[in-house]
Structure formats: C-alpha cells, structure tokens
PDB file of C-alpha atoms in Angstrom:
ATOM      1  CA  MET A   1      48.001  40.442  15.847  1.00  0.00           C
ATOM      2  CA  LYS A   2      45.891  42.302  18.259  1.00  0.00           C
ATOM      3  CA  THR A   3      45.457  46.627  17.828  1.00  0.00           C
ATOM      4  CA  GLN A   4      45.884  46.148  21.914  1.00  0.00           C
ATOM      5  CA  ASP A   5      49.263  45.024  21.298  1.00  0.00           C
ATOM      6  CA  SER A   6      50.629  46.454  18.998  1.00  0.00           C
ATOM      7  CA  VAL A   7      50.745  49.980  20.603  1.00  0.00           C
ATOM      8  CA  VAL A   8      52.680  48.343  23.164  1.00  0.00           C
ATOM      9  CA  LEU A   9      55.221  46.781  21.221  1.00  0.00           C
ATOM     10  CA  ILE A  10      55.807  50.176  19.890  1.00  0.00           C
ATOM     11  CA  ILE A  11      55.630  51.200  22.881  1.00  0.00           C
ATOM     12  CA  LEU A  12      58.062  48.604  24.131  1.00  0.00           C
ATOM     13  CA  GLY A  13      60.017  49.195  21.759  1.00  0.00           C
ATOM     14  CA  LEU A  14      60.814  54.151  22.222  1.00  0.00           C
ATOM     15  CA  ILE A  15      61.435  51.493  26.645  1.00  0.00           C
ATOM     16  CA  ILE A  16      63.787  49.880  25.452  1.00  0.00           C
ATOM     17  CA  TRP A  17      65.470  52.076  22.969  1.00  0.00           C
ATOM     18  CA  ILE A  18      65.647  54.871  25.891  1.00  0.00           C
ATOM     19  CA  LEU A  19      67.141  53.082  27.816  1.00  0.00           C
ATOM     20  CA  GLY A  20      69.778  51.986  25.172  1.00  0.00           C
ATOM     21  CA  SER A  21      70.777  54.875  24.122  1.00  0.00           C
ATOM     22  CA  ALA A  22      71.005  56.224  27.548  1.00  0.00           C
ATOM     23  CA  TYR A  23      73.638  53.241  29.436  1.00  0.00           C
ATOM     24  CA  TYR A  24      75.376  54.671  25.553  1.00  0.00           C
ATOM     25  CA  ALA A  25      76.179  57.879  26.264  1.00  0.00           C
ATOM     26  CA  TYR A  26      76.997  56.923  29.588  1.00  0.00           C
ATOM     27  CA  ARG A  27      79.123  54.219  28.628  1.00  0.00           C
ATOM     28  CA  GLY A  28      79.361  54.590  25.196  1.00  0.00           C
ATOM     29  CA  PRO A  29      83.398  55.229  25.661  1.00  0.00           C
ATOM     30  CA  PHE A  30      84.229  52.537  27.720  1.00  0.00           C
ATOM     31  CA  VAL A  31      82.640  50.152  25.299  1.00  0.00           C
ATOM     32  CA  LEU A  32      83.236  51.862  21.929  1.00  0.00           C
ATOM     33  CA  GLU A  33      86.585  53.439  22.276  1.00  0.00           C
ATOM     34  CA  THR A  34      88.159  50.404  24.118  1.00  0.00           C
ATOM     35  CA  THR A  35      91.256  47.666  23.066  1.00  0.00           C
ATOM     36  CA  SER A  36      89.638  45.909  19.766  1.00  0.00           C
ATOM     37  CA  LEU A  37      89.468  42.407  21.552  1.00  0.00           C
ATOM     38  CA  ARG A  38      86.685  44.723  23.735  1.00  0.00           C
ATOM     39  CA  TYR A  39      85.360  45.731  21.660  1.00  0.00           C
ATOM     40  CA  TRP A  40      84.910  43.196  19.349  1.00  0.00           C
ATOM     41  CA  ILE A  41      83.232  41.057  22.269  1.00  0.00           C
ATOM     42  CA  SER A  42      80.231  43.509  22.738  1.00  0.00           C
ATOM     43  CA  PHE A  43      79.430  43.773  18.762  1.00  0.00           C
ATOM     44  CA  PHE A  44      78.362  40.487  19.799  1.00  0.00           C
ATOM     45  CA  ILE A  45      76.555  40.228  22.727  1.00  0.00           C
ATOM     46  CA  SER A  46      74.998  44.001  22.475  1.00  0.00           C
ATOM     47  CA  PRO A  47      73.223  42.319  19.209  1.00  0.00           C
ATOM     48  CA  LEU A  48      72.656  38.789  20.919  1.00  0.00           C
ATOM     49  CA  VAL A  49      70.927  40.777  23.861  1.00  0.00           C
ATOM     50  CA  SER A  50      68.786  42.274  22.148  1.00  0.00           C
ATOM     51  CA  ALA A  51      67.497  39.332  20.338  1.00  0.00           C
ATOM     52  CA  ILE A  52      67.228  37.475  23.987  1.00  0.00           C
ATOM     53  CA  ILE A  53      65.104  40.577  25.181  1.00  0.00           C
ATOM     54  CA  CYS A  54      62.624  41.416  22.047  1.00  0.00           C
ATOM     55  CA  ILE A  55      62.064  37.263  20.986  1.00  0.00           C
ATOM     56  CA  ALA A  56      61.429  36.880  24.694  1.00  0.00           C
ATOM     57  CA  ILE A  57      59.076  40.234  24.295  1.00  0.00           C
ATOM     58  CA  LEU A  58      57.345  37.873  22.153  1.00  0.00           C
ATOM     59  CA  LYS A  59      56.580  35.499  23.419  1.00  0.00           C
ATOM     60  CA  LEU A  60      55.770  36.360  26.406  1.00  0.00           C
ATOM     61  CA  ARG A  61      52.998  38.987  24.523  1.00  0.00           C
ATOM     62  CA  HIS A  62      52.132  35.796  23.342  1.00  0.00           C
ATOM     63  CA  VAL A  63      52.370  36.953  19.349  1.00  0.00           C
ATOM     64  CA  PRO A  64      51.951  34.398  16.497  1.00  0.00           C
ATOM     65  CA  PRO A  65      55.066  32.868  15.675  1.00  0.00           C
ATOM     66  CA  SER A  66      53.554  33.825  11.479  1.00  0.00           C
ATOM     67  CA  ALA A  67      53.848  37.762  12.749  1.00  0.00           C
ATOM     68  CA  TRP A  68      56.724  37.482  14.472  1.00  0.00           C
ATOM     69  CA  THR A  69      57.933  39.629  11.254  1.00  0.00           C
ATOM     70  CA  SER A  70      55.112  42.824  11.584  1.00  0.00           C
ATOM     71  CA  GLY A  71      55.833  42.153  15.678  1.00  0.00           C
ATOM     72  CA  MET A  72      59.537  42.856  16.077  1.00  0.00           C
ATOM     73  CA  LEU A  73      59.042  45.893  13.548  1.00  0.00           C
ATOM     74  CA  LEU A  74      56.922  47.093  15.857  1.00  0.00           C
ATOM     75  CA  LEU A  75      59.845  47.201  18.395  1.00  0.00           C
ATOM     76  CA  ALA A  76      62.417  47.753  15.504  1.00  0.00           C
ATOM     77  CA  ILE A  77      60.716  50.872  14.643  1.00  0.00           C
ATOM     78  CA  PRO A  78      60.926  53.532  17.077  1.00  0.00           C
ATOM     79  CA  GLY A  79      64.489  52.845  18.113  1.00  0.00           C
ATOM     80  CA  MET A  80      65.580  53.563  14.590  1.00  0.00           C
ATOM     81  CA  ILE A  81      63.864  56.978  13.735  1.00  0.00           C
ATOM     82  CA  GLY A  82      65.121  57.585  17.410  1.00  0.00           C
ATOM     83  CA  GLU A  83      68.470  56.506  15.962  1.00  0.00           C
ATOM     84  CA  ALA A  84      68.129  58.406  13.349  1.00  0.00           C
ATOM     85  CA  VAL A  85      68.230  61.374  15.087  1.00  0.00           C
ATOM     86  CA  VAL A  86      70.447  60.184  17.567  1.00  0.00           C
ATOM     87  CA  LEU A  87      72.701  59.880  15.032  1.00  0.00           C
ATOM     88  CA  SER A  88      72.966  62.842  13.377  1.00  0.00           C
ATOM     89  CA  HIS A  89      73.468  65.318  15.971  1.00  0.00           C
ATOM     90  CA  LEU A  90      75.591  62.960  18.301  1.00  0.00           C
ATOM     91  CA  SER A  91      77.405  65.310  19.976  1.00  0.00           C
ATOM     92  CA  THR A  92      73.446  67.186  21.470  1.00  0.00           C
ATOM     93  CA  PHE A  93      72.745  63.645  22.683  1.00  0.00           C
ATOM     94  CA  MET A  94      75.975  61.186  23.367  1.00  0.00           C
ATOM     95  CA  PRO A  95      79.209  64.062  24.454  1.00  0.00           C
ATOM     96  CA  ARG A  96      80.183  61.213  26.553  1.00  0.00           C
ATOM     97  CA  ILE A  97      81.241  59.630  22.031  1.00  0.00           C
ATOM     98  CA  GLN A  98      83.793  61.166  20.483  1.00  0.00           C
ATOM     99  CA  ALA A  99      82.504  61.600  17.090  1.00  0.00           C
ATOM    100  CA  SER A 100      84.682  59.049  15.887  1.00  0.00           C
ATOM    101  CA  SER A 101      82.440  56.348  17.230  1.00  0.00           C
ATOM    102  CA  GLY A 102      80.053  57.388  15.400  1.00  0.00           C
ATOM    103  CA  GLY A 103      80.341  54.337  12.788  1.00  0.00           C
ATOM    104  CA  ARG A 104      81.111  52.073  15.704  1.00  0.00           C
ATOM    105  CA  TYR A 105      77.646  53.294  17.395  1.00  0.00           C
ATOM    106  CA  GLY A 106      76.057  52.442  13.799  1.00  0.00           C
ATOM    107  CA  ALA A 107      77.836  49.287  13.301  1.00  0.00           C
ATOM    108  CA  PHE A 108      76.296  48.240  16.518  1.00  0.00           C
ATOM    109  CA  LEU A 109      72.845  50.032  16.058  1.00  0.00           C
ATOM    110  CA  PHE A 110      72.377  47.590  12.066  1.00  0.00           C
ATOM    111  CA  ALA A 111      74.060  44.365  14.312  1.00  0.00           C
ATOM    112  CA  ALA A 112      71.597  44.830  17.002  1.00  0.00           C
ATOM    113  CA  TYR A 113      68.715  45.298  13.877  1.00  0.00           C
ATOM    114  CA  ALA A 114      69.260  42.889  11.018  1.00  0.00           C
ATOM    115  CA  LEU A 115      69.891  40.481  13.733  1.00  0.00           C
ATOM    116  CA  VAL A 116      66.177  40.771  15.338  1.00  0.00           C
ATOM    117  CA  LEU A 117      64.572  41.113  12.829  1.00  0.00           C
ATOM    118  CA  GLY A 118      66.725  38.459  11.029  1.00  0.00           C
ATOM    119  CA  ILE A 119      65.348  36.891  13.461  1.00  0.00           C
ATOM    120  CA  ALA A 120      62.434  37.768  12.661  1.00  0.00           C
ATOM    121  CA  GLU A 121      62.007  36.914   8.898  1.00  0.00           C
ATOM    122  CA  VAL A 122      63.186  33.306   9.953  1.00  0.00           C
ATOM    123  CA  VAL A 123      60.554  32.476  12.301  1.00  0.00           C
ATOM    124  CA  THR A 124      57.548  33.948  10.538  1.00  0.00           C
ATOM    125  CA  LEU A 125      58.660  32.205   7.022  1.00  0.00           C
ATOM    126  CA  ARG A 126      58.551  28.730   8.397  1.00  0.00           C
ATOM    127  CA  ALA A 127      54.732  29.468  10.274  1.00  0.00           C
ATOM    128  CA  ASN A 128      53.854  30.126   6.717  1.00  0.00           C
ATOM    129  CA  PRO A 129      54.611  27.727   4.533  1.00  0.00           C
TER     130      PRO A 129
END
C-alpha cells in the first residue's frame, strides 16, 4: 500500500468517526434508549453498515486483499482513539445520551470495530496462504 493510500485511509477514518459520533450525539437517545427489540435491531445493523462502508472504501481505493488488515486498521484507529475520549467524557460530547447508556454505546462501537477488523483479517489471511 502506498503512503498516499495510508494518509487517505486515516483521513477517511477520521471523517467517518466524526460523522458517526455526530449521528449518535444527535440520534443516540432514539437508538440506545429505546425498546429492547429496537436496540438489538440497531445493534446488528450498525456494525453491518460500518463494515459495508469500510469494505467499499478499501475496494474503491484498490487496496489489495493482502493489505486489508493494515487498511482497515488505518480506517479504525482515528475512531478508536476518538471514542476513548468521547466515552471518558460522555456527558460533555454527547449530552443527549444518559450516562447509563454509555455501556450500550460502547457495545455498539466494540461490535463495529470487531466486525470490520475481523473481516479484514480473514480477507488478508486468505490472500496470504
């Protein structure tokens, strides 16, 4: 993977994190503080949407399958660092979300990062026999 691709992936990861955080800051109560059924539906859909977006980015950037793990990490790291700050100061960055919903929000994040990084690892392992 070229240096330019690495920089673009980090910037795209930062943009995705900002947009995702803004979405949950605004819509979080409707997603996290709802009925159990709506929460679990959102819990499964959110990581899938994240994975589709990240896979599309890697394919559009023509990242070879042997480099998907690195590429996906570059997309994920800005969000992982940013979310550590957001979760440690939830009431400041997401005042509409109740403090008790921080764990639910963290579970969404964990599921999304686990899915996208897991997919990338499988793709990379299959490309490197």
